[in-house]
Amino acid sequence: MEMERYLGESGGVLANSTNSTGAPGAAVQAEAMSERVVVVALLALLTGLTAVVNGAVIAAICNTKKLHLPANYLICSLAVTDFLVSVLVMPISILYITSEAWLLGPFVCEAWLSVDMTCCTCSILHLCVIALDRYWAITKAIEYARKRTARRAAVMVAIVWVISIFISIPPLFWRQRGDGSGPQQCIIEHDHVGYTIYSTFGAFYIPMTLILILYSRIYSAAKTLYQKRGSSRHLSSRSTDSQNSVHHCRVTHAFCISDVSTSDPTAELERSHVATRMPSIDLEAQDMDERNQICTSRERKAARILGLILGAFILCWLPFFLKELLVGLMLLNPSPQVSDALTWLGYVNSLINPLLYTSFNEDFKQAFRRLIRRKEHT
């Protein structure tokens, strides 16, 4: 989401410096130009990587039958959204930063701002529905297994896009642009405090709160199971409370199954929807200890991955939306450099998402390797 830009400031400083000091001014201008080239090269690299990585995720899911699962459709939709950010939003932002003026006219400006807000909001809301999907898969394993269909995933994706459009479309009714003659700005205006609060809370603060609640409950479920396993070590493998033992084995096995891969890093915490054969209650103590160690190791891995997901999301988007809210409330007036940096920090989340949601999954790794080998052969 592109930020405020105060055009002409840096250009005016450089021009005055050049006119007044001659050679030193030229040196300053050359240094500024070299810095701009480095920044543009870095942003272009980030844009290319974002497009390639998300394109690889889309290709892997489309070309691998094993990945044709409802949960993976949400991952694919997230990748499509982040891919749109990389091809429709980020390149124009690079051009805007390079030229320090909007050169594409008012119509393209309106389209770009709308696409920017819609796609970035949609990407964030995708993370929310993915967390919700995982939460249901754990807490309502049997019931949700029947409801977890491709049609349900499509409905969730459609709702996400509708909400994103409703968040981004209101400014179109009051924004006014110039006639396109000469340099002008193309920014998100903050002249409506009510809309600023509506858009920031709808696009980020409410989804962030929901994501934190869902993942904290997922982690609490894992911690509870770990404690139950710890207490079960003191019980005989031939416990008279067979119903409790069977339930414990079912939940434990759901968290620890290793021969089935699902769609994302939280798979270590949501195996409940997979139909598997129940282990025998008459397990020996040594086998139970080994199983508990495996489960504990995988729970810790899943907790680390959940931490990475939440950490990356908050680190990338919280500074931007905090600044947006403060600017809308007239409590902050950031420089163009700070605004651009926070904007691109948010864009980086579109590169991080496919890495976090696929790189820990063996099915995706195999699909990526097949894509690479296929490309090498062609």
mmCIF file of C-alpha atoms in Angstrom, residues 136-325:
data_model
loop_
_atom_site.group_PDB
_atom_site.id
_atom_site.type_symbol
_atom_site.label_atom_id
_atom_site.label_comp_id
_atom_site.label_asym_id
_atom_site.label_seq_id
_atom_site.Cartn_x
_atom_site.Cartn_y
_atom_site.Cartn_z
ATOM 1 C CA TRP A 136 -11.342 -26.072 13.062
ATOM 2 C CA ALA A 137 -9.309 -29.041 11.861
ATOM 3 C CA ILE A 138 -7.985 -29.511 15.399
ATOM 4 C CA THR A 139 -10.938 -28.642 17.598
ATOM 5 C CA LYS A 140 -13.632 -30.232 15.406
ATOM 6 C CA ALA A 141 -11.613 -32.968 13.757
ATOM 7 C CA ILE A 142 -14.286 -35.487 12.840
ATOM 8 C CA GLU A 143 -17.051 -32.988 12.089
ATOM 9 C CA TYR A 144 -14.837 -30.643 10.079
ATOM 10 C CA ALA A 145 -13.299 -33.494 8.078
ATOM 11 C CA ARG A 146 -16.650 -33.912 6.333
ATOM 12 C CA LYS A 147 -17.064 -30.171 5.739
ATOM 13 C CA ARG A 148 -13.503 -29.533 4.530
ATOM 14 C CA THR A 149 -14.224 -29.596 0.822
ATOM 15 C CA ALA A 150 -13.033 -27.721 -2.238
ATOM 16 C CA ARG A 151 -16.372 -25.914 -2.362
ATOM 17 C CA ARG A 152 -15.962 -24.694 1.210
ATOM 18 C CA ALA A 153 -12.447 -23.466 0.422
ATOM 19 C CA ALA A 154 -13.796 -21.593 -2.621
ATOM 20 C CA VAL A 155 -16.468 -19.938 -0.478
ATOM 21 C CA MET A 156 -13.849 -18.848 2.061
ATOM 22 C CA VAL A 157 -11.689 -17.369 -0.701
ATOM 23 C CA ALA A 158 -14.674 -15.553 -2.215
ATOM 24 C CA ILE A 159 -15.575 -14.033 1.164
ATOM 25 C CA VAL A 160 -11.998 -12.843 1.606
ATOM 26 C CA TRP A 161 -12.018 -11.078 -1.775
ATOM 27 C CA VAL A 162 -15.421 -9.476 -1.143
ATOM 28 C CA ILE A 163 -14.294 -8.104 2.221
ATOM 29 C CA SER A 164 -11.064 -6.800 0.671
ATOM 30 C CA ILE A 165 -12.968 -4.993 -2.093
ATOM 31 C CA PHE A 166 -15.368 -3.406 0.373
ATOM 32 C CA ILE A 167 -12.415 -2.150 2.411
ATOM 33 C CA SER A 168 -10.582 -0.640 -0.562
ATOM 34 C CA ILE A 169 -13.422 0.758 -2.683
ATOM 35 C CA PRO A 170 -14.845 3.646 -0.557
ATOM 36 C CA PRO A 171 -12.100 6.205 -1.452
ATOM 37 C CA LEU A 172 -13.108 5.964 -5.114
ATOM 38 C CA PHE A 173 -16.235 7.943 -4.249
ATOM 39 C CA TRP A 174 -14.432 10.994 -2.904
ATOM 40 C CA ARG A 175 -10.877 10.957 -4.244
ATOM 41 C CA GLN A 176 -10.126 13.675 -6.788
ATOM 42 C CA ARG A 177 -7.080 13.639 -9.021
ATOM 43 C CA GLY A 178 -5.491 16.214 -11.287
ATOM 44 C CA ASP A 179 -5.924 16.354 -15.035
ATOM 45 C CA GLY A 180 -2.700 14.426 -15.541
ATOM 46 C CA SER A 181 -0.668 17.393 -16.820
ATOM 47 C CA GLY A 182 2.731 17.566 -15.148
ATOM 48 C CA PRO A 183 4.046 15.733 -12.081
ATOM 49 C CA GLN A 184 1.571 14.907 -9.363
ATOM 50 C CA GLN A 185 1.131 12.686 -6.341
ATOM 51 C CA CYS A 186 -0.539 9.320 -6.185
ATOM 52 C CA ILE A 187 -1.094 8.650 -2.504
ATOM 53 C CA ILE A 188 -3.571 7.250 -0.030
ATOM 54 C CA GLU A 189 -5.308 10.332 1.307
ATOM 55 C CA HIS A 190 -6.060 10.613 5.010
ATOM 56 C CA ASP A 191 -8.731 13.298 4.946
ATOM 57 C CA HIS A 192 -11.417 10.930 6.264
ATOM 58 C CA VAL A 193 -10.568 9.785 9.793
ATOM 59 C CA GLY A 194 -13.525 7.425 9.903
ATOM 60 C CA TYR A 195 -12.344 5.584 6.795
ATOM 61 C CA THR A 196 -8.790 5.391 8.129
ATOM 62 C CA ILE A 197 -10.038 3.651 11.268
ATOM 63 C CA TYR A 198 -12.403 1.445 9.250
ATOM 64 C CA SER A 199 -9.747 0.360 6.751
ATOM 65 C CA THR A 200 -6.873 -0.207 9.181
ATOM 66 C CA PHE A 201 -8.980 -2.210 11.621
ATOM 67 C CA GLY A 202 -10.713 -4.181 8.868
ATOM 68 C CA ALA A 203 -7.532 -4.924 6.934
ATOM 69 C CA PHE A 204 -5.143 -5.571 9.809
ATOM 70 C CA TYR A 205 -5.989 -5.042 13.461
ATOM 71 C CA ILE A 206 -9.055 -7.287 13.581
ATOM 72 C CA PRO A 207 -7.458 -10.068 11.457
ATOM 73 C CA MET A 208 -4.274 -9.854 13.557
ATOM 74 C CA THR A 209 -6.255 -10.231 16.770
ATOM 75 C CA LEU A 210 -8.133 -13.224 15.374
ATOM 76 C CA ILE A 211 -4.915 -14.851 14.134
ATOM 77 C CA LEU A 212 -3.247 -14.430 17.527
ATOM 78 C CA ILE A 213 -6.252 -15.933 19.304
ATOM 79 C CA LEU A 214 -6.490 -18.906 16.925
ATOM 80 C CA TYR A 215 -2.803 -19.772 16.992
ATOM 81 C CA SER A 216 -2.616 -19.345 20.759
ATOM 82 C CA ARG A 217 -5.451 -21.861 21.109
ATOM 83 C CA ILE A 218 -3.724 -24.209 18.692
ATOM 84 C CA TYR A 219 -0.562 -23.985 20.763
ATOM 85 C CA SER A 220 -2.528 -24.460 23.995
ATOM 86 C CA ALA A 221 -4.014 -27.649 22.556
ATOM 87 C CA ALA A 222 -0.535 -28.944 21.797
ATOM 88 C CA LYS A 223 0.711 -28.020 25.269
ATOM 89 C CA THR A 224 -2.251 -29.771 26.893
ATOM 90 C CA LEU A 225 -1.560 -32.931 24.928
ATOM 91 C CA TYR A 226 2.084 -32.794 25.954
ATOM 92 C CA GLN A 227 1.082 -32.616 29.616
ATOM 93 C CA LYS A 228 -1.332 -35.522 29.190
ATOM 94 C CA ARG A 229 1.398 -37.600 27.594
ATOM 95 C CA GLY A 230 3.722 -36.776 30.457
ATOM 96 C CA SER A 231 1.217 -37.986 33.020
ATOM 97 C CA SER A 232 0.411 -41.079 30.971
ATOM 98 C CA ARG A 233 3.976 -42.318 31.292
ATOM 99 C CA HIS A 234 3.242 -43.217 34.907
ATOM 100 C CA LEU A 235 0.253 -45.325 33.931
ATOM 101 C CA SER A 236 0.263 -48.935 32.887
ATOM 102 C CA SER A 237 -0.106 -49.658 29.205
ATOM 103 C CA ARG A 238 -2.965 -51.954 30.208
ATOM 104 C CA SER A 239 -4.951 -49.222 31.977
ATOM 105 C CA THR A 240 -8.410 -50.222 33.131
ATOM 106 C CA ASP A 241 -9.736 -46.905 31.902
ATOM 107 C CA SER A 242 -9.819 -48.057 28.289
ATOM 108 C CA GLN A 243 -11.961 -45.212 27.004
ATOM 109 C CA ASN A 244 -9.516 -42.603 28.310
ATOM 110 C CA SER A 245 -6.599 -44.543 26.824
ATOM 111 C CA VAL A 246 -8.259 -44.829 23.443
ATOM 112 C CA HIS A 247 -9.054 -41.095 23.427
ATOM 113 C CA HIS A 248 -5.478 -40.287 24.442
ATOM 114 C CA CYS A 249 -4.081 -42.486 21.681
ATOM 115 C CA ARG A 250 -6.427 -40.940 19.120
ATOM 116 C CA VAL A 251 -5.412 -37.374 19.928
ATOM 117 C CA THR A 252 -1.741 -38.250 20.312
ATOM 118 C CA HIS A 253 -1.710 -40.147 17.039
ATOM 119 C CA ALA A 254 -3.449 -37.270 15.304
ATOM 120 C CA PHE A 255 -0.636 -34.952 16.326
ATOM 121 C CA CYS A 256 2.200 -37.369 15.660
ATOM 122 C CA ILE A 257 1.330 -39.144 12.424
ATOM 123 C CA SER A 258 4.326 -38.916 10.101
ATOM 124 C CA ASP A 259 3.337 -40.694 6.907
ATOM 125 C CA VAL A 260 0.775 -38.137 5.754
ATOM 126 C CA SER A 261 1.581 -34.567 4.722
ATOM 127 C CA THR A 262 -0.873 -31.735 4.584
ATOM 128 C CA SER A 263 -0.729 -28.228 3.347
ATOM 129 C CA ASP A 264 1.187 -25.982 5.692
ATOM 130 C CA PRO A 265 3.588 -25.742 8.652
ATOM 131 C CA THR A 266 0.811 -26.156 11.181
ATOM 132 C CA ALA A 267 0.292 -29.665 9.840
ATOM 133 C CA GLU A 268 2.190 -30.933 12.867
ATOM 134 C CA LEU A 269 -0.754 -29.666 14.926
ATOM 135 C CA GLU A 270 -3.747 -30.620 12.768
ATOM 136 C CA ARG A 271 -3.509 -34.255 11.679
ATOM 137 C CA SER A 272 -6.911 -35.047 13.178
ATOM 138 C CA HIS A 273 -8.770 -34.953 9.848
ATOM 139 C CA VAL A 274 -6.694 -37.816 8.412
ATOM 140 C CA ALA A 275 -8.263 -41.244 8.722
ATOM 141 C CA THR A 276 -5.646 -43.610 10.192
ATOM 142 C CA ARG A 277 -5.555 -46.931 11.927
ATOM 143 C CA MET A 278 -5.578 -46.621 15.703
ATOM 144 C CA PRO A 279 -2.548 -48.058 17.504
ATOM 145 C CA SER A 280 -3.110 -50.841 19.961
ATOM 146 C CA ILE A 281 -3.668 -49.925 23.603
ATOM 147 C CA ASP A 282 -1.385 -52.782 24.620
ATOM 148 C CA LEU A 283 1.781 -50.869 23.752
ATOM 149 C CA GLU A 284 4.843 -51.619 25.795
ATOM 150 C CA ALA A 285 6.308 -48.908 27.983
ATOM 151 C CA GLN A 286 9.406 -48.533 25.820
ATOM 152 C CA ASP A 287 7.351 -47.974 22.666
ATOM 153 C CA MET A 288 5.209 -45.402 24.462
ATOM 154 C CA ASP A 289 8.275 -43.478 25.612
ATOM 155 C CA GLU A 290 9.669 -43.462 22.088
ATOM 156 C CA ARG A 291 6.335 -42.279 20.699
ATOM 157 C CA ASN A 292 6.163 -39.534 23.328
ATOM 158 C CA GLN A 293 9.642 -38.325 22.416
ATOM 159 C CA ILE A 294 8.715 -38.155 18.731
ATOM 160 C CA CYS A 295 5.513 -36.277 19.526
ATOM 161 C CA THR A 296 7.326 -33.831 21.785
ATOM 162 C CA SER A 297 9.937 -33.125 19.123
ATOM 163 C CA ARG A 298 7.281 -32.455 16.497
ATOM 164 C CA GLU A 299 5.258 -30.251 18.815
ATOM 165 C CA ARG A 300 8.322 -28.131 19.463
ATOM 166 C CA LYS A 301 8.966 -27.879 15.738
ATOM 167 C CA ALA A 302 5.368 -26.870 15.116
ATOM 168 C CA ALA A 303 5.549 -24.264 17.878
ATOM 169 C CA ARG A 304 8.670 -22.771 16.280
ATOM 170 C CA ILE A 305 6.956 -22.612 12.907
ATOM 171 C CA LEU A 306 3.886 -20.964 14.416
ATOM 172 C CA GLY A 307 6.213 -18.433 15.990
ATOM 173 C CA LEU A 308 7.796 -17.735 12.605
ATOM 174 C CA ILE A 309 4.396 -17.262 10.958
ATOM 175 C CA LEU A 310 3.159 -14.837 13.598
ATOM 176 C CA GLY A 311 6.495 -13.060 13.920
ATOM 177 C CA ALA A 312 6.879 -12.475 10.186
ATOM 178 C CA PHE A 313 3.283 -11.283 9.800
ATOM 179 C CA ILE A 314 3.436 -8.818 12.689
ATOM 180 C CA LEU A 315 6.937 -7.577 11.881
ATOM 181 C CA CYS A 316 6.016 -6.886 8.245
ATOM 182 C CA TRP A 317 2.618 -5.248 8.654
ATOM 183 C CA LEU A 318 2.309 -3.785 12.158
ATOM 184 C CA PRO A 319 4.706 -0.838 11.542
ATOM 185 C CA PHE A 320 2.854 0.122 8.354
ATOM 186 C CA PHE A 321 -0.651 0.007 9.816
ATOM 187 C CA LEU A 322 0.450 1.686 13.031
ATOM 188 C CA LYS A 323 1.854 4.524 10.950
ATOM 189 C CA GLU A 324 -1.302 4.645 8.812
ATOM 190 C CA LEU A 325 -3.486 4.984 11.882
#
